[in-house]
PDB file of C-alpha atoms in Angstrom:
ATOM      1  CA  UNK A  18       0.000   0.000   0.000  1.00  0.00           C
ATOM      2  CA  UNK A  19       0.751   3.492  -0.708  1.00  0.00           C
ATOM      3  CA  UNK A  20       0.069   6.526   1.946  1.00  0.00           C
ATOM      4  CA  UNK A  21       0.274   9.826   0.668  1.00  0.00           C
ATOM      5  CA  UNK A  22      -0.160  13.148   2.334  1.00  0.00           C
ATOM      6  CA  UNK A  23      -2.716  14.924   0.808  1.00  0.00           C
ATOM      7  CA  UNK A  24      -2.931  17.610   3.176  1.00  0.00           C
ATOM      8  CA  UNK A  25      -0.993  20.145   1.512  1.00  0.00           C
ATOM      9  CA  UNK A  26      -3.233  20.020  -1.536  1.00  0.00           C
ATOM     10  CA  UNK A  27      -6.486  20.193   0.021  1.00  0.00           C
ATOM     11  CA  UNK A  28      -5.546  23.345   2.010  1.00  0.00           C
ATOM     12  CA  UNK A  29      -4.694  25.069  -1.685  1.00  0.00           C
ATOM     13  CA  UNK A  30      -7.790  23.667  -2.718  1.00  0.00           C
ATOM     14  CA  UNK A  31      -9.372  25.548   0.510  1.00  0.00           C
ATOM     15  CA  UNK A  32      -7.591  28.825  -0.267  1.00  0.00           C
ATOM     16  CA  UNK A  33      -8.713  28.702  -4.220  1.00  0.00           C
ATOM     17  CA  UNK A  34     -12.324  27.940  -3.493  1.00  0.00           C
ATOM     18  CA  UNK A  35     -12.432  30.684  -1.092  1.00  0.00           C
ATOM     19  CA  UNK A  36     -10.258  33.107  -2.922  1.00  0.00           C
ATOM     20  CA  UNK A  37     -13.349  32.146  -6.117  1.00  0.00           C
ATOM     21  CA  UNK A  38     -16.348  32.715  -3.564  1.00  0.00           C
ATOM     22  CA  UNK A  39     -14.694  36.059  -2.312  1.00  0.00           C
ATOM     23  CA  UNK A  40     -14.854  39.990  -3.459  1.00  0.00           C
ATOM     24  CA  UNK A  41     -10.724  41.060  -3.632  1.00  0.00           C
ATOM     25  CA  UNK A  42     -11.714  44.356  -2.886  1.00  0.00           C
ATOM     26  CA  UNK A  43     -14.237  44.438   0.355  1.00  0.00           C
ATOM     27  CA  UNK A  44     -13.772  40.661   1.728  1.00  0.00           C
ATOM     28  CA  UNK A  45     -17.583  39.976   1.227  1.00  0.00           C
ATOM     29  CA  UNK A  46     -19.210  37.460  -0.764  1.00  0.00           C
ATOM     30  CA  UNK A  47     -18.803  37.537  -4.567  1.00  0.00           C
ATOM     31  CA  UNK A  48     -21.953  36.772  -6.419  1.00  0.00           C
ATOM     32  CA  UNK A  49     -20.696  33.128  -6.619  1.00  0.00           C
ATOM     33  CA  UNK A  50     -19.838  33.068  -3.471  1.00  0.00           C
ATOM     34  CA  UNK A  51     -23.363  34.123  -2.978  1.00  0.00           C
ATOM     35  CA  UNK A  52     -25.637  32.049  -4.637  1.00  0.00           C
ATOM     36  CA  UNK A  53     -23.137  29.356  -3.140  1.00  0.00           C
ATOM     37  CA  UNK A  54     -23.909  29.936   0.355  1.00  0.00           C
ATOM     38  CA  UNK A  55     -27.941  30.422  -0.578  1.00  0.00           C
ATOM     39  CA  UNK A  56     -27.666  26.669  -2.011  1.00  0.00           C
ATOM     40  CA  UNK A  57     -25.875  25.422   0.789  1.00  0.00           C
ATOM     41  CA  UNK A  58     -27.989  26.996   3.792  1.00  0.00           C
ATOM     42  CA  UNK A  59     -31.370  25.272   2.194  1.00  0.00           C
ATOM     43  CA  UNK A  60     -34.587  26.783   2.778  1.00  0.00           C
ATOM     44  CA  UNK A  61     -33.899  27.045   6.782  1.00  0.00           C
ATOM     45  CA  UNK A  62     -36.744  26.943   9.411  1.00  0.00           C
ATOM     46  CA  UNK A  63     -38.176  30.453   8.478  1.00  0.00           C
ATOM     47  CA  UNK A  64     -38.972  32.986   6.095  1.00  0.00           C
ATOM     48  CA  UNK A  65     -35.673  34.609   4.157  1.00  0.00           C
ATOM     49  CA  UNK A  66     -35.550  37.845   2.312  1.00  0.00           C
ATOM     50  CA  UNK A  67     -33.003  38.922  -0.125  1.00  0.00           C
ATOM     51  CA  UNK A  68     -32.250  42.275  -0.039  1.00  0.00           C
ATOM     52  CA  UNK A  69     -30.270  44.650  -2.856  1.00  0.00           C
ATOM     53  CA  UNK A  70     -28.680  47.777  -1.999  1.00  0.00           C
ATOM     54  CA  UNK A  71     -26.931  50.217  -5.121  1.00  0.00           C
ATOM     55  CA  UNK A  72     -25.338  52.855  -3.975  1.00  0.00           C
ATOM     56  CA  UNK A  73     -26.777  56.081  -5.354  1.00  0.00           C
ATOM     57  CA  UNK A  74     -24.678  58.578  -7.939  1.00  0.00           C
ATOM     58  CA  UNK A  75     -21.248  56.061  -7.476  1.00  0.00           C
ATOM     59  CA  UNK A  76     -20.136  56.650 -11.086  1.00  0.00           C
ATOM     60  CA  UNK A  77     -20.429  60.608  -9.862  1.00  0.00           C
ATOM     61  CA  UNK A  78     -18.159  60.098  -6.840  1.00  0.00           C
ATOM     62  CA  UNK A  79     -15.459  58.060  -9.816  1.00  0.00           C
ATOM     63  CA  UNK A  80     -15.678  60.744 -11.516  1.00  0.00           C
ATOM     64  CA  UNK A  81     -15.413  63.470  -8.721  1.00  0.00           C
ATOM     65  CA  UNK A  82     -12.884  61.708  -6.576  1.00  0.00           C
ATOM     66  CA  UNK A  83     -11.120  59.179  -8.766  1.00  0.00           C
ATOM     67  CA  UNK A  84     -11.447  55.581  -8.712  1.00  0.00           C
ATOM     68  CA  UNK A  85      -9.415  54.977  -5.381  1.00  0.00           C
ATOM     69  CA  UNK A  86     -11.920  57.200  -4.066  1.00  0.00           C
ATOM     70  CA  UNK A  87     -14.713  54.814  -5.462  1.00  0.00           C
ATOM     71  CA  UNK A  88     -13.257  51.653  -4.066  1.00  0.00           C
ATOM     72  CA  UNK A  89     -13.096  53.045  -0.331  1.00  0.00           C
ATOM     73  CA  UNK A  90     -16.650  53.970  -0.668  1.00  0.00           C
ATOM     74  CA  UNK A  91     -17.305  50.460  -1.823  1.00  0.00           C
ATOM     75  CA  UNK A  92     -15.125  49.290   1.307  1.00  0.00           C
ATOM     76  CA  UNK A  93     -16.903  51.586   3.733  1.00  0.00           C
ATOM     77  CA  UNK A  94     -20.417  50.228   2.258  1.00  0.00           C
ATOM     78  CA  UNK A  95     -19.121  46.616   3.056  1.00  0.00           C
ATOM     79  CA  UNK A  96     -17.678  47.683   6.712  1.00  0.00           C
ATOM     80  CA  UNK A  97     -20.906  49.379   7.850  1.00  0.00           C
ATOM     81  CA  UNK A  98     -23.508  46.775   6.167  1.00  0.00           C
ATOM     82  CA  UNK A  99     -21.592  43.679   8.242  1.00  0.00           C
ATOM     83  CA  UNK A 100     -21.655  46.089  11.688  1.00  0.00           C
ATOM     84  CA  UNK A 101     -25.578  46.778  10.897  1.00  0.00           C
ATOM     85  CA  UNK A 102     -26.742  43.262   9.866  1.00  0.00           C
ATOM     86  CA  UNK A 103     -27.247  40.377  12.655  1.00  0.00           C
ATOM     87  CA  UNK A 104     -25.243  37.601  13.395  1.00  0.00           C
ATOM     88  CA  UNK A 105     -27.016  35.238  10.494  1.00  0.00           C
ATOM     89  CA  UNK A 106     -27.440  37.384   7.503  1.00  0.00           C
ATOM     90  CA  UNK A 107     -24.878  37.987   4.876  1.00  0.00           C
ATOM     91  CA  UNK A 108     -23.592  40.440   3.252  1.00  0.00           C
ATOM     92  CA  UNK A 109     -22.073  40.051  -0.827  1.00  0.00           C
ATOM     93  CA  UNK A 110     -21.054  42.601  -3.353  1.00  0.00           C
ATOM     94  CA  UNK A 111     -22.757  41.143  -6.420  1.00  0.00           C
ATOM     95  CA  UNK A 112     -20.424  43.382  -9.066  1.00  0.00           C
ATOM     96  CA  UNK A 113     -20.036  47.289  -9.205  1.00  0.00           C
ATOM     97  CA  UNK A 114     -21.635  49.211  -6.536  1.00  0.00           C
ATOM     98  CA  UNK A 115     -24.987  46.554  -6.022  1.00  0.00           C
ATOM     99  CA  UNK A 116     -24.277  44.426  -2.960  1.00  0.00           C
ATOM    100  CA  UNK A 117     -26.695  41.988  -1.754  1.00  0.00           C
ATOM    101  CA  UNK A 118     -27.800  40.885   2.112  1.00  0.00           C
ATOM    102  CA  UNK A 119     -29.595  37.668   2.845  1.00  0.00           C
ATOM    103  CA  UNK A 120     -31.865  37.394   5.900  1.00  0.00           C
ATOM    104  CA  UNK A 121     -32.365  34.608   7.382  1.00  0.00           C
ATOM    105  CA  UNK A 122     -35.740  33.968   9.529  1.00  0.00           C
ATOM    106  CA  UNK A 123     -36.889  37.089   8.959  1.00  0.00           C
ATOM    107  CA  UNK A 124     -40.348  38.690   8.577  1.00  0.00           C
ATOM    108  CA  UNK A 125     -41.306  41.576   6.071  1.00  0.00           C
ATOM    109  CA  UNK A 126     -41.404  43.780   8.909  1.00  0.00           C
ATOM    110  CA  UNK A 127     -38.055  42.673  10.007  1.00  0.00           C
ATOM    111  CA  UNK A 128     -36.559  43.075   6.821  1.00  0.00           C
ATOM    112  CA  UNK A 129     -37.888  46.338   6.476  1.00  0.00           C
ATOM    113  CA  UNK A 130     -36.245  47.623   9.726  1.00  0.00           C
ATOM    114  CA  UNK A 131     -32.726  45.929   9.491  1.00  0.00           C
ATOM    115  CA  UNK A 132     -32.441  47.459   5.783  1.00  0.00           C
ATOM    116  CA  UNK A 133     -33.829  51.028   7.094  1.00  0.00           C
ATOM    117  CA  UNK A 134     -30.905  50.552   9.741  1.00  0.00           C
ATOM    118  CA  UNK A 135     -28.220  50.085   7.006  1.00  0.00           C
ATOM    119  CA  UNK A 136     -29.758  52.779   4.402  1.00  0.00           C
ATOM    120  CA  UNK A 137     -29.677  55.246   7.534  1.00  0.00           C
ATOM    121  CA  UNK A 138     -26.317  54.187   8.405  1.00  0.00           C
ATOM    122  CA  UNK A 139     -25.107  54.559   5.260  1.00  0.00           C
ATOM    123  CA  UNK A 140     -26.507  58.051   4.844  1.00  0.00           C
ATOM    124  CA  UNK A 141     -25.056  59.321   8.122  1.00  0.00           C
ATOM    125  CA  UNK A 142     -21.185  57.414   7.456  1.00  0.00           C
ATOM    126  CA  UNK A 143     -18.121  60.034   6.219  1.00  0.00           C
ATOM    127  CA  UNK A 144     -15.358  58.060   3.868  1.00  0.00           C
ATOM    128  CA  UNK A 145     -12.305  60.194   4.444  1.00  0.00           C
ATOM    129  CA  UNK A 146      -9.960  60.241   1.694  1.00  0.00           C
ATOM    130  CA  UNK A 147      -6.953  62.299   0.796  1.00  0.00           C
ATOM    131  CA  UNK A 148      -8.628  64.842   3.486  1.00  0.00           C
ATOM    132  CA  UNK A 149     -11.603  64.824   1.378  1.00  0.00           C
ATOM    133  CA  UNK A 150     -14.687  63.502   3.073  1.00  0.00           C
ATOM    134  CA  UNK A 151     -17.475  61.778   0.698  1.00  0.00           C
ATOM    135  CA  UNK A 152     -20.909  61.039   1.518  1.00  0.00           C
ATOM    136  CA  UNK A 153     -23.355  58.722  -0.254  1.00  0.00           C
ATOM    137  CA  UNK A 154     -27.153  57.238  -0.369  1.00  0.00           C
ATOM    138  CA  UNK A 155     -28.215  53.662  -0.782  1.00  0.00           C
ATOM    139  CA  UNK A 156     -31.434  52.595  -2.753  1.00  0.00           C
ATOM    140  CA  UNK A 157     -32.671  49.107  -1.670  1.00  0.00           C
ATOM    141  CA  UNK A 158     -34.819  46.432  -3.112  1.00  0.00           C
ATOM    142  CA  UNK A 159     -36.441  44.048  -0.648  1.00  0.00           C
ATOM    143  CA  UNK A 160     -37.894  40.152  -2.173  1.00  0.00           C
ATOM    144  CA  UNK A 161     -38.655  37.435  -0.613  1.00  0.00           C
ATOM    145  CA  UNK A 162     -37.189  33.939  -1.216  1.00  0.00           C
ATOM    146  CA  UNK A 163     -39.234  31.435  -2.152  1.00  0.00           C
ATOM    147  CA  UNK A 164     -38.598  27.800  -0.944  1.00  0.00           C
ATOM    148  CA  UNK A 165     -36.442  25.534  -3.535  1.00  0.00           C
ATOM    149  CA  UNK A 166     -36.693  28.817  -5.587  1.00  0.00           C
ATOM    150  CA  UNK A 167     -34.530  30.291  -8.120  1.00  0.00           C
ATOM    151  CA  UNK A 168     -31.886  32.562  -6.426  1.00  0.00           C
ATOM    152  CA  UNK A 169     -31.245  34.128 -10.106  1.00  0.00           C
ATOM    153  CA  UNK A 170     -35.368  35.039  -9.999  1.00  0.00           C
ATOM    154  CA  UNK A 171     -35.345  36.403  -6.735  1.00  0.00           C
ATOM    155  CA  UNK A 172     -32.024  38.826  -7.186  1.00  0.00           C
ATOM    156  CA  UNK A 173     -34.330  39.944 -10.372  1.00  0.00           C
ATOM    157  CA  UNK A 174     -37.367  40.596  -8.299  1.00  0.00           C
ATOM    158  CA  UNK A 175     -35.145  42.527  -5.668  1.00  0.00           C
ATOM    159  CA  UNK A 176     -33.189  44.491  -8.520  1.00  0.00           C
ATOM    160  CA  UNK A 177     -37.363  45.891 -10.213  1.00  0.00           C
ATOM    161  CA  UNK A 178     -37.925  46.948  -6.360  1.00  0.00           C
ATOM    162  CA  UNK A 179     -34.706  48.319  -6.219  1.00  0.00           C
ATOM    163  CA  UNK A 180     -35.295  50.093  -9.451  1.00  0.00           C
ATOM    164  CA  UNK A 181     -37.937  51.659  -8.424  1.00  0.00           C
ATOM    165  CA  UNK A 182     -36.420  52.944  -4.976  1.00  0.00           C
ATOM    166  CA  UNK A 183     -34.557  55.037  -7.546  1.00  0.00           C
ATOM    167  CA  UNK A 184     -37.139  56.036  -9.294  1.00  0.00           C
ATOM    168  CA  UNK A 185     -39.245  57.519  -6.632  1.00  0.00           C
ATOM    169  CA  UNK A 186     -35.628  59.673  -5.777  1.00  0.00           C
ATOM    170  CA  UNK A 187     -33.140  57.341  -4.815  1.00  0.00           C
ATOM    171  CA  UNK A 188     -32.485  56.888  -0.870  1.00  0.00           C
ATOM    172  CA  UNK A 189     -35.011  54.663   0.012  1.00  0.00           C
ATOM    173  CA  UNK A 190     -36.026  51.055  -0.203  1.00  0.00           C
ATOM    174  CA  UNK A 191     -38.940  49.685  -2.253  1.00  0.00           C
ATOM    175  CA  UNK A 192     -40.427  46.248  -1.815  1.00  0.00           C
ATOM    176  CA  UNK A 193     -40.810  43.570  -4.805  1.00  0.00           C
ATOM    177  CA  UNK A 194     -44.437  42.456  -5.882  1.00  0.00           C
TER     178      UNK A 194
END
């Protein structure tokens, strides 16, 4: 018989899957990494929204304060939504400036209040760069998940309430129908 250590290999295998399922830039969830961890955690014992959050005029703070600028807003966004969510819920930046937020056992009402906290939070947090301070607003998009449903369905029902968040004037949080 032959024995092998495989260890070595299965801890690069660790690193790459989690390097795949992870955003470089804030440490969240990518949108992989996302749907990954919906699949995995099943339908759970309760009611799960999905929340989307864009964050309001980003392309003007590129183009104001320069990219760098842009990507500690993005990192500030990431920072504040994991302090404001509970325990449970996750946070993921699904590309750009949308980022996502699963709760878990959550009501509507629930949902409502934990994503007024973060759009609040948001609106009241400074990013300080190069002595410069930047604020920004969120719009949100609140769905609910449907057991054994499709994730891909449910980001799209979350991203026509979150559409029309921004429509109505952008800082605020719409619910999907």
């Amino acid at each position: 018989s032959v024995v092998r250590d495989v260890s070595h290999r299965k801890a690069r295998e660790a690193v790459l899957t989690s390097e795949a399922h992870t955003d470089p830039l804030t440490g969240l969830l990518n949108r992989r990494g996302f749907a990954a961890y919906i699949e995995e955690s099943g339908s759970g014992t309760g009611d799960r929204r999905l929340a989307v959050f864009d964050i309001d005029r980003f392309k003007q703070v590129n183009d104001t304060y320069g990219h760098a600028a842009g990507d500690e807003v993005l990192r500030t966004f990431a920072r504040v939504a994991k302090k404001v969510v509970r325990e449970n819920d996750r946070v993921a930046r699904l590309g750009g400036e949308e980022f996502a937020v699963l709760l878990s056992e959550t009501t509507l009402d629930q949902a409502m209040i934990i994503c007024e906290r973060l759009r609040r939070s948001i609106e009241k947090e400074v990013t300080k760069v190069d002595g410069r301070s930047i604020s920004i607003t969120v719009s949100g998009g609140i769905a609910e998940i449907v057991k054994n449903g499709d994730i891909d369905e449910t980001i799209a029902a979350a991203d026509l309430a979150l559409y029309e968040a921004k429509r109505a004037g952008r800082n605020q949080l719409a619910l999907a129908a």
